[in-house]
PDB file of C-alpha atoms in Angstrom:
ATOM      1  CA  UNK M 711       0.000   0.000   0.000  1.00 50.00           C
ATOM      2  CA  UNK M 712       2.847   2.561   0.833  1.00 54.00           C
ATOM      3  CA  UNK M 713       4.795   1.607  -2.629  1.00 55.00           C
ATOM      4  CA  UNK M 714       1.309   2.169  -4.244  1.00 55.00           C
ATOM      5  CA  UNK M 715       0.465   5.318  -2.714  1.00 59.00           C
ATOM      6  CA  UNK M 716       4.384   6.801  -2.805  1.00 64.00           C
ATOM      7  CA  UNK M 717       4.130   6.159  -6.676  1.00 61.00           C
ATOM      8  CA  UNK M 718       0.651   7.813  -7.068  1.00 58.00           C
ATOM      9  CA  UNK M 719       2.384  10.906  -5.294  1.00 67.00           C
ATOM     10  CA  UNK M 720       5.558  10.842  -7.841  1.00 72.00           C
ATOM     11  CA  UNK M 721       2.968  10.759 -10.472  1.00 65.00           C
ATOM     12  CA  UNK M 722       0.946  13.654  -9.393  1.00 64.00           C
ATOM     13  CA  UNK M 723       4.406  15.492  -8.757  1.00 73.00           C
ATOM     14  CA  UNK M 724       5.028  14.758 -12.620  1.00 71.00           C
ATOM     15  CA  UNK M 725       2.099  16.022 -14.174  1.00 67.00           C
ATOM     16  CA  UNK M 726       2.010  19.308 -11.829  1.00 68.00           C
ATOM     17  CA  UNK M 727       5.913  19.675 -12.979  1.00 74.00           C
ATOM     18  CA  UNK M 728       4.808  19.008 -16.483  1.00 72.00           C
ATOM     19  CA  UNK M 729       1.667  21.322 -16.473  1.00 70.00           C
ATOM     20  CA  UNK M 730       3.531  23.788 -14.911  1.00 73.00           C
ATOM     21  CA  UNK M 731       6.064  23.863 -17.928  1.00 74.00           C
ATOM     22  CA  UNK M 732       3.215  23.228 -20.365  1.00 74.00           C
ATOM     23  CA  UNK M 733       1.675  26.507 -19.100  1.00 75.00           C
ATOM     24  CA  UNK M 734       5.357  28.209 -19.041  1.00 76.00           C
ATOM     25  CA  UNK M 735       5.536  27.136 -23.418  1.00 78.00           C
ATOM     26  CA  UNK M 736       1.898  27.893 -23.866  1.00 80.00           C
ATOM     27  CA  UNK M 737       1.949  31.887 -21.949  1.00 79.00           C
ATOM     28  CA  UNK M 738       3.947  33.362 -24.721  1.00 81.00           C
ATOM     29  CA  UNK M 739       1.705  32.734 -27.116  1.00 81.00           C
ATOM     30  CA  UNK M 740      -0.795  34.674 -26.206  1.00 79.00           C
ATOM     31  CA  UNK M 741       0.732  37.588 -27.341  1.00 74.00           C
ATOM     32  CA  UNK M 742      -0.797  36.268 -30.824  1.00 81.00           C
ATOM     33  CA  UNK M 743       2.078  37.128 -32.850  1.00 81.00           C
ATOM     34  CA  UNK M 744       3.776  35.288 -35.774  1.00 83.00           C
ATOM     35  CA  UNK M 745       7.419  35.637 -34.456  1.00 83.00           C
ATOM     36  CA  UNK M 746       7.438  33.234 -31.357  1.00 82.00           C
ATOM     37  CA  UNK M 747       9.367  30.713 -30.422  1.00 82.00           C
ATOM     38  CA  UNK M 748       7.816  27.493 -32.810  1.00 81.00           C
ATOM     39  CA  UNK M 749       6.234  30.165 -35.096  1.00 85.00           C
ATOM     40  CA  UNK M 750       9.256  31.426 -36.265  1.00 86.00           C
ATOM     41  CA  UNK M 751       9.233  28.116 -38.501  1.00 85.00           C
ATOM     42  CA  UNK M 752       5.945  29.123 -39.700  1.00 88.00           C
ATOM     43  CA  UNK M 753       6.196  32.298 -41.454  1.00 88.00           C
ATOM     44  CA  UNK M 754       5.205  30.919 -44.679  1.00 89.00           C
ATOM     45  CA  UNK M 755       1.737  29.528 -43.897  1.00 91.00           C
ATOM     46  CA  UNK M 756       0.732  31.590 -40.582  1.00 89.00           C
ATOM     47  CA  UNK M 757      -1.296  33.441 -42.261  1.00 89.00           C
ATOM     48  CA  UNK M 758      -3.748  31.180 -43.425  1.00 91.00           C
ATOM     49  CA  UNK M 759      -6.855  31.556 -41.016  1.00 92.00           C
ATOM     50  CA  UNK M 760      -7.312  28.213 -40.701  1.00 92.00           C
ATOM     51  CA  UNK M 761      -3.717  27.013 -39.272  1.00 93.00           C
ATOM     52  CA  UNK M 762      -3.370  29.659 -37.377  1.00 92.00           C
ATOM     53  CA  UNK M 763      -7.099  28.993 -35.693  1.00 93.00           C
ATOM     54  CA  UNK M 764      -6.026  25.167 -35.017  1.00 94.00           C
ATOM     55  CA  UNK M 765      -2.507  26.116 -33.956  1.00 92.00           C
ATOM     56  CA  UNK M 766      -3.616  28.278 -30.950  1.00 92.00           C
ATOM     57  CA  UNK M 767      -6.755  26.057 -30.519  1.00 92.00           C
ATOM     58  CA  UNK M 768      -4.621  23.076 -30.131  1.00 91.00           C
ATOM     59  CA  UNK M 769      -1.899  24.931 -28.029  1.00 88.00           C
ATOM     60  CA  UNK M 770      -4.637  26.433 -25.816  1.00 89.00           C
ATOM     61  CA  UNK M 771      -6.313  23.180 -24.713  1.00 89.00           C
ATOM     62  CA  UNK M 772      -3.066  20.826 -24.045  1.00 84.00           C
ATOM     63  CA  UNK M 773      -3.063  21.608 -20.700  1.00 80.00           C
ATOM     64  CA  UNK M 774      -6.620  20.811 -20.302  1.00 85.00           C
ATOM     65  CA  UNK M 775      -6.637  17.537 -21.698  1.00 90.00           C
ATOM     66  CA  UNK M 776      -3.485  16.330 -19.931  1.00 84.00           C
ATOM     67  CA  UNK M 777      -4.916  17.545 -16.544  1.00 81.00           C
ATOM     68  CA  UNK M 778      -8.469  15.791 -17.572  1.00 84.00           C
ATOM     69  CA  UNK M 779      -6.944  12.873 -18.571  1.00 84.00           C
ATOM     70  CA  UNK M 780      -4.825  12.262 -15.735  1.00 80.00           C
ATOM     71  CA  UNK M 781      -7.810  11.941 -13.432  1.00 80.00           C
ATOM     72  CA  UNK M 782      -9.003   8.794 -15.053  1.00 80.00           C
ATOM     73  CA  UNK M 783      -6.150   7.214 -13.512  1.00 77.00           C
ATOM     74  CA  UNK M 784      -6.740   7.530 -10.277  1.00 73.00           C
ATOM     75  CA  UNK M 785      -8.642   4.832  -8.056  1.00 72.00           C
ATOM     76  CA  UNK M 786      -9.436   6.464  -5.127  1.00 73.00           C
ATOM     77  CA  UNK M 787     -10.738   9.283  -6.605  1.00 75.00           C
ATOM     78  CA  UNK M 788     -13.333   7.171  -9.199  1.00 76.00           C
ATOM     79  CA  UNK M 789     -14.062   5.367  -6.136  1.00 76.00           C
ATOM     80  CA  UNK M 790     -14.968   8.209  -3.859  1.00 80.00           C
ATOM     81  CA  UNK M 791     -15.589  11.098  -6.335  1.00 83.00           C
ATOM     82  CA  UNK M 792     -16.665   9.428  -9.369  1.00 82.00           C
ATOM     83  CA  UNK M 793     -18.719  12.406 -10.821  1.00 87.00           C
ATOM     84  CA  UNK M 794     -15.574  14.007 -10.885  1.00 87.00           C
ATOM     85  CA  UNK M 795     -14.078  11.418 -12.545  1.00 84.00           C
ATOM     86  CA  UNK M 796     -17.286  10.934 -15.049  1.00 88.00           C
ATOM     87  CA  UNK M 797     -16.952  14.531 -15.996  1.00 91.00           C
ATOM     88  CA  UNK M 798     -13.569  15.138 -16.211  1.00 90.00           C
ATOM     89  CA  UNK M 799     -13.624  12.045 -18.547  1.00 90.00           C
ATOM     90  CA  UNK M 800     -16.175  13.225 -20.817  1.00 93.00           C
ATOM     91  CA  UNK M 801     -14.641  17.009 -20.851  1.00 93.00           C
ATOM     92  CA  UNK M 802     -11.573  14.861 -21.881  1.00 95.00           C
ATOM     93  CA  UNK M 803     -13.293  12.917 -24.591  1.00 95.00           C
ATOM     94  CA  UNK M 804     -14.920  16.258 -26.088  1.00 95.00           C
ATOM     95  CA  UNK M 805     -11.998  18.365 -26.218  1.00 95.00           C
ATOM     96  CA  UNK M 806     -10.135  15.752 -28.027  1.00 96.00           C
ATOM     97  CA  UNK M 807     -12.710  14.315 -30.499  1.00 96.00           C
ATOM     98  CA  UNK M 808     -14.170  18.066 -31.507  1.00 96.00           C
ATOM     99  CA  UNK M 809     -11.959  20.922 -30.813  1.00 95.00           C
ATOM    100  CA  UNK M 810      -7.913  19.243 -30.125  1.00 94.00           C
ATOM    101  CA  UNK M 811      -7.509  16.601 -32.188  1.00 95.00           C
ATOM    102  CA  UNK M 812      -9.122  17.898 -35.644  1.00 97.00           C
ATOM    103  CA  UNK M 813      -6.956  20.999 -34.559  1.00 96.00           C
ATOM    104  CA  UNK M 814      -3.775  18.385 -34.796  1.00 95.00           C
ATOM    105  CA  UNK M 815      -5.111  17.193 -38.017  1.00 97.00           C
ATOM    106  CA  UNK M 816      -5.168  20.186 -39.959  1.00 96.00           C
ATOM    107  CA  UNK M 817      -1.316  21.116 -38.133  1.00 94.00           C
ATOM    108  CA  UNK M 818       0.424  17.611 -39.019  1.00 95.00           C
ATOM    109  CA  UNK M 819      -0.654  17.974 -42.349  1.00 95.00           C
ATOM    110  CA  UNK M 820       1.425  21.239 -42.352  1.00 94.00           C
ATOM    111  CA  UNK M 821       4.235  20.004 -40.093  1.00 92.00           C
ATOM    112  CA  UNK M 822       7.710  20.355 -40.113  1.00 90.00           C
ATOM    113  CA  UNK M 823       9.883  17.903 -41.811  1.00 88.00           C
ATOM    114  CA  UNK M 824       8.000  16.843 -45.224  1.00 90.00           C
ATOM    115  CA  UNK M 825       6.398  13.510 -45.848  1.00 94.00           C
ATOM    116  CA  UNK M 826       7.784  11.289 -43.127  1.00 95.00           C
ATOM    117  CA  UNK M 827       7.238  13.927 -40.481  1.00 94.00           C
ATOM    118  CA  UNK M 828       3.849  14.793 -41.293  1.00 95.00           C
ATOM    119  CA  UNK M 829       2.826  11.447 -41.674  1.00 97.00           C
ATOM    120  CA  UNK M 830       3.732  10.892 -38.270  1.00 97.00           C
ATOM    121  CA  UNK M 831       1.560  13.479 -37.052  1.00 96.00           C
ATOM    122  CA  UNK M 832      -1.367  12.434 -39.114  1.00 97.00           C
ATOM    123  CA  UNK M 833      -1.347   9.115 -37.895  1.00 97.00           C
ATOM    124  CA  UNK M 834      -1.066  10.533 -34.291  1.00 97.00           C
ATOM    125  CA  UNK M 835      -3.645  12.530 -34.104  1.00 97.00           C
ATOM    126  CA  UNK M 836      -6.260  10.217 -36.093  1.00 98.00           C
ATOM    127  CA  UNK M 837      -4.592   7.431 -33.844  1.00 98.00           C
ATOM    128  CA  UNK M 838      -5.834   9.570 -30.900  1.00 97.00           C
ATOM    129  CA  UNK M 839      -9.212  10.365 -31.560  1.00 97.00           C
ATOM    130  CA  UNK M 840     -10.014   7.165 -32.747  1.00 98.00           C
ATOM    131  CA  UNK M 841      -9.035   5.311 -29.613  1.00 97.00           C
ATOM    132  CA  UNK M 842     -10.711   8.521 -27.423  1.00 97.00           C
ATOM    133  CA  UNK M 843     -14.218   7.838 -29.146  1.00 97.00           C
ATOM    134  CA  UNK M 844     -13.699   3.968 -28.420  1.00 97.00           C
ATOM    135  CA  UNK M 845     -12.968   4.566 -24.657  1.00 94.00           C
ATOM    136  CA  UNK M 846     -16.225   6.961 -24.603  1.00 94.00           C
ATOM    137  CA  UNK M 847     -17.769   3.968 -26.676  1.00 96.00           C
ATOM    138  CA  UNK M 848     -16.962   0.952 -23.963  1.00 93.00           C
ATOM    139  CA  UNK M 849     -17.541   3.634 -21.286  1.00 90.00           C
ATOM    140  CA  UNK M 850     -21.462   3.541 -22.626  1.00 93.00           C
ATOM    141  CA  UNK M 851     -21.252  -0.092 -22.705  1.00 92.00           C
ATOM    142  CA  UNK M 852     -19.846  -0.325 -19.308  1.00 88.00           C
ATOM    143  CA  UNK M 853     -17.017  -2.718 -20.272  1.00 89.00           C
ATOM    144  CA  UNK M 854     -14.869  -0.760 -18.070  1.00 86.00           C
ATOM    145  CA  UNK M 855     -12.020  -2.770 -18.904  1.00 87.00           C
ATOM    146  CA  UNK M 856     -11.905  -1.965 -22.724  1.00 91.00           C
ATOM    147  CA  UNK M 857     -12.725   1.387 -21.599  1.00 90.00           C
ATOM    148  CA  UNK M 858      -9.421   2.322 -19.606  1.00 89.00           C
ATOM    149  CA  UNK M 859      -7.574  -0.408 -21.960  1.00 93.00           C
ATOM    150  CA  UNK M 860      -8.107   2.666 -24.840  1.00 95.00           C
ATOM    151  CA  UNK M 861      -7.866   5.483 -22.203  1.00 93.00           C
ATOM    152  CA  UNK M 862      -4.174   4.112 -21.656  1.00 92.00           C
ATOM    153  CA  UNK M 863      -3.863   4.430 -25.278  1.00 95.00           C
ATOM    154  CA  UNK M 864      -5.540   7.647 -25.923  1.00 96.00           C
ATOM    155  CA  UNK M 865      -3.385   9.441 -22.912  1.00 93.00           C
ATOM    156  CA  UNK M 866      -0.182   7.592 -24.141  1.00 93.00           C
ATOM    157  CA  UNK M 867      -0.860   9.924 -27.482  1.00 95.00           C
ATOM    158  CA  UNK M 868      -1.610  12.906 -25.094  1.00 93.00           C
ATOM    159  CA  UNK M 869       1.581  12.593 -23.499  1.00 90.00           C
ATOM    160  CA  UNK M 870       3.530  12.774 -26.585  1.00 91.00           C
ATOM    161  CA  UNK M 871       3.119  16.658 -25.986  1.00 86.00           C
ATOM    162  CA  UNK M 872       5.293  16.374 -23.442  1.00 85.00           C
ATOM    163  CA  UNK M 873       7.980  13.964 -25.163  1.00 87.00           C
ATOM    164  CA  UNK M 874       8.017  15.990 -28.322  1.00 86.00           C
ATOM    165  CA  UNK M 875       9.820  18.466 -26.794  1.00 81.00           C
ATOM    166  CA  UNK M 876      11.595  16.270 -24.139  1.00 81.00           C
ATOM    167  CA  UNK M 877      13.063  14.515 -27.372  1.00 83.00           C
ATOM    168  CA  UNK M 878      13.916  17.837 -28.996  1.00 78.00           C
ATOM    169  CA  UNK M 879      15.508  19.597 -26.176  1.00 77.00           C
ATOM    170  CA  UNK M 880      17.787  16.329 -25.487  1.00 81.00           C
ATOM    171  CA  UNK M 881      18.810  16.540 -28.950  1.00 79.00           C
ATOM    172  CA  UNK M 882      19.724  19.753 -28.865  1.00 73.00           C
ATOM    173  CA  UNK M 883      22.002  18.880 -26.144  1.00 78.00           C
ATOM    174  CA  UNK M 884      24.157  16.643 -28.379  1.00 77.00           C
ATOM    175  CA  UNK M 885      26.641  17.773 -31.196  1.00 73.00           C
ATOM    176  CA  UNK M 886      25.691  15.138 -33.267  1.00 71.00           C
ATOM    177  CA  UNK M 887      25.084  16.613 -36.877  1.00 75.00           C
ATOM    178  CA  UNK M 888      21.449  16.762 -37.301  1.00 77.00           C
ATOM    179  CA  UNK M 889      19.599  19.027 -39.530  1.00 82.00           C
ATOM    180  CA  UNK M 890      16.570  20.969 -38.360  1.00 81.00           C
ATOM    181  CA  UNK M 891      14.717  18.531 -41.271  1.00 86.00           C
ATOM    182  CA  UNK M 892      16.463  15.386 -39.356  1.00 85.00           C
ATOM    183  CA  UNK M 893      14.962  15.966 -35.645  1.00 84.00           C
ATOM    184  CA  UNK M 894      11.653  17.153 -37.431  1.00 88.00           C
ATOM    185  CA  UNK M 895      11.407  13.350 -38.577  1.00 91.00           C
ATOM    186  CA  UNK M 896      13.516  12.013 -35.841  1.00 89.00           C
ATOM    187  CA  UNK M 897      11.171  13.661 -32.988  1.00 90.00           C
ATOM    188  CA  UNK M 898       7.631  13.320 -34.689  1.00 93.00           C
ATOM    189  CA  UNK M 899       8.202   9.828 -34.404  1.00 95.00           C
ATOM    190  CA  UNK M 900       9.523   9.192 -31.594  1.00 93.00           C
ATOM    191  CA  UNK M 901       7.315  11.820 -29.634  1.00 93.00           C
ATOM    192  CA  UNK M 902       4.173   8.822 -29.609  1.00 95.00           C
ATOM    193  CA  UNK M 903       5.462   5.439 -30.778  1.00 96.00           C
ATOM    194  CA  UNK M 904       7.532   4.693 -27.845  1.00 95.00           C
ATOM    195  CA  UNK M 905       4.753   5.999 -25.234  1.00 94.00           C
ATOM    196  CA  UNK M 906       1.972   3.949 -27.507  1.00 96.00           C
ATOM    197  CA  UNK M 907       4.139   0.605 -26.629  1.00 96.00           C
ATOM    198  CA  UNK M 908       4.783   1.264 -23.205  1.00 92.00           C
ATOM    199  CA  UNK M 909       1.295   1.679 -22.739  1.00 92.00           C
ATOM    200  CA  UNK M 910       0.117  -1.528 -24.458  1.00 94.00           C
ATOM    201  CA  UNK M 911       2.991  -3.103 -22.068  1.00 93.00           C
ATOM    202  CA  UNK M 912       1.153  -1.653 -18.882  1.00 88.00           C
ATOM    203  CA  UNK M 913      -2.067  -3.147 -20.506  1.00 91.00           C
ATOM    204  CA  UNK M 914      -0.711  -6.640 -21.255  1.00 91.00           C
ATOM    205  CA  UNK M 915       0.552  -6.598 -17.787  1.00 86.00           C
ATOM    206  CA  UNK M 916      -2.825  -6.163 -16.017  1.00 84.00           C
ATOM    207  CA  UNK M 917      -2.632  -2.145 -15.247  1.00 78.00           C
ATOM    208  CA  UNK M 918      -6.193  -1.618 -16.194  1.00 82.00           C
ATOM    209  CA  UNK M 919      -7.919  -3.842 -13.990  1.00 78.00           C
ATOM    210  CA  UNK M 920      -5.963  -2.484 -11.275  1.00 75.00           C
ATOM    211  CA  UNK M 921      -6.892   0.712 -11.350  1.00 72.00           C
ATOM    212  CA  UNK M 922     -10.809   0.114 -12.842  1.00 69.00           C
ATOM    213  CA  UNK M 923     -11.234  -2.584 -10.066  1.00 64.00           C
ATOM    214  CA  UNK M 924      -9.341  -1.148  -6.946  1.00 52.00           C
ATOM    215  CA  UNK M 925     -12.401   1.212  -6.648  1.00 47.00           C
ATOM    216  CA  UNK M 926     -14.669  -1.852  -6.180  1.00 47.00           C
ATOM    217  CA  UNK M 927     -11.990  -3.077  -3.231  1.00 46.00           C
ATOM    218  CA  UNK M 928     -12.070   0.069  -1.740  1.00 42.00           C
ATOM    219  CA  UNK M 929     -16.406   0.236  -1.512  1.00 42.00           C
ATOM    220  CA  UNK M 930     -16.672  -3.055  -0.959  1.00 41.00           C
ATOM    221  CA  UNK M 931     -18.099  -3.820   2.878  1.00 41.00           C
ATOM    222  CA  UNK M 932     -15.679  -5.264   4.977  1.00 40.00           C
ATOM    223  CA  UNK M 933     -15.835  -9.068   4.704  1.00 44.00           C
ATOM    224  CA  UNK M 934     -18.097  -8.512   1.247  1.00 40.00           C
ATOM    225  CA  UNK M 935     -16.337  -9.690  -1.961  1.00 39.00           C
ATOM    226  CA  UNK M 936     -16.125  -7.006  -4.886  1.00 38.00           C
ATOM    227  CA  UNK M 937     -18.750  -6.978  -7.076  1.00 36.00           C
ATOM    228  CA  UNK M 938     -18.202  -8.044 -10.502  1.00 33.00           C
ATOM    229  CA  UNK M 939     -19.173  -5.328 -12.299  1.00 34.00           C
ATOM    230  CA  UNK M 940     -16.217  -5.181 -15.108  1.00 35.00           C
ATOM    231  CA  UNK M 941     -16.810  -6.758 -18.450  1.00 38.00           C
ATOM    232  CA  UNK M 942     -14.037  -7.758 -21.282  1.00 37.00           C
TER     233      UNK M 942
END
């Protein structure tokens, strides 16, 4: 119980650390200007309404939906909150299915780094609202397992926010010779593929029905057996 509850404490510690430097990328864009930071490699299509509306739309909400989707990972709160946990996980589901991930569409098929790097990010983001409306799907259908199974999945993608530029400030680092077209490719892949096999890893290895039937354990009365309320 203490290793369980000293790793759910690292883990809130991370995404607070991580929102907080989310936040710290995302402030300077309000200025809405076209000469900052990422923009700067954008001159030549910023002004096309449409980018530019799914560039700030999509930079605007990432904090949301990694905050949102973090709560559906913790037990104790769908066990003792679960409205919280049924609302956060439908403003999750929303923001990526209607206003996020088309917003990451209509980017990645602008992005950085030509064919390969684009088709990276088109993949991603269909990848990600695809498995986001089948977690809302088996949600419905109250096969809670399925449901978190493609939660993992859908988060892994979210995270790749974070591991994007993880990847591309390590690389940085180096003095290996990379072109700015060579850690375009190198990071758009690299930024989801790796998080979408850890997380089929943690699935194989039983993480979901941890977490979707701990809050079962922890209502149950004492002496009563969990109710079987989780469907395959």
């Amino acid at each position: 119980m203490r290793k369980r509850s000293f790793f759910g404490i690292l883990l809130l510690l991370a995404l607070a650390i991580f929102s907080f430097l989310m936040i710290r990328l995302t402030l300077p864009y309000t200025a809405m200007r076209s000469n900052v930071n990422f923009l700067l490699t954008k001159q030549h299509i910023y002004h096309l309404r449409y980018w530019r509306m799914s560039f700030y739309t999509h930079v605007f909400t990432s904090c949301l939906v990694l905050v949102a989707g973090f709560t559906q990972f913790a037990p104790r709160l769908l066990a003792r909150r679960p409205r919280i946990h049924r609302v956060m996980g439908w403003a999750y589901l929303v923001v990526v299915t209607i206003i996020s991930g088309p917003a990451a569409f209509i980017m990645a098929l602008y992005a950085n780094g030509g064919l390969p790097a684009r088709t990276s990010f088109v993949l991603l983001s269909v990848l990600w609202i695809i498995f986001t409306l089948f977690a809302g799907y088996y949600a419905l259908r109250r096969k809670f397992v399925l449901h978190g199974a493609f939660m993992f999945r859908s988060y892994a993608l979210t995270l790749s926010a974070i591991t994007l530029r993880g990847y591309t400030f390590l690389i940085d680092l180096t003095t290996l010779p990379f072109t700015p077209r060579d850690i375009y490719i190198t990071t758009a892949w690299l930024s989801w593929v790796p998080n979408l096999i850890i997380a089929e890893i943690l699935i194989r290895h039983g993480w979901v029905e941890k977490i979707y039937r701990m809050p079962q354990r922890l209502t149950a009365s004492p002496g009563e057996p969990p109710s079987v309320g989780i469907s395959r």
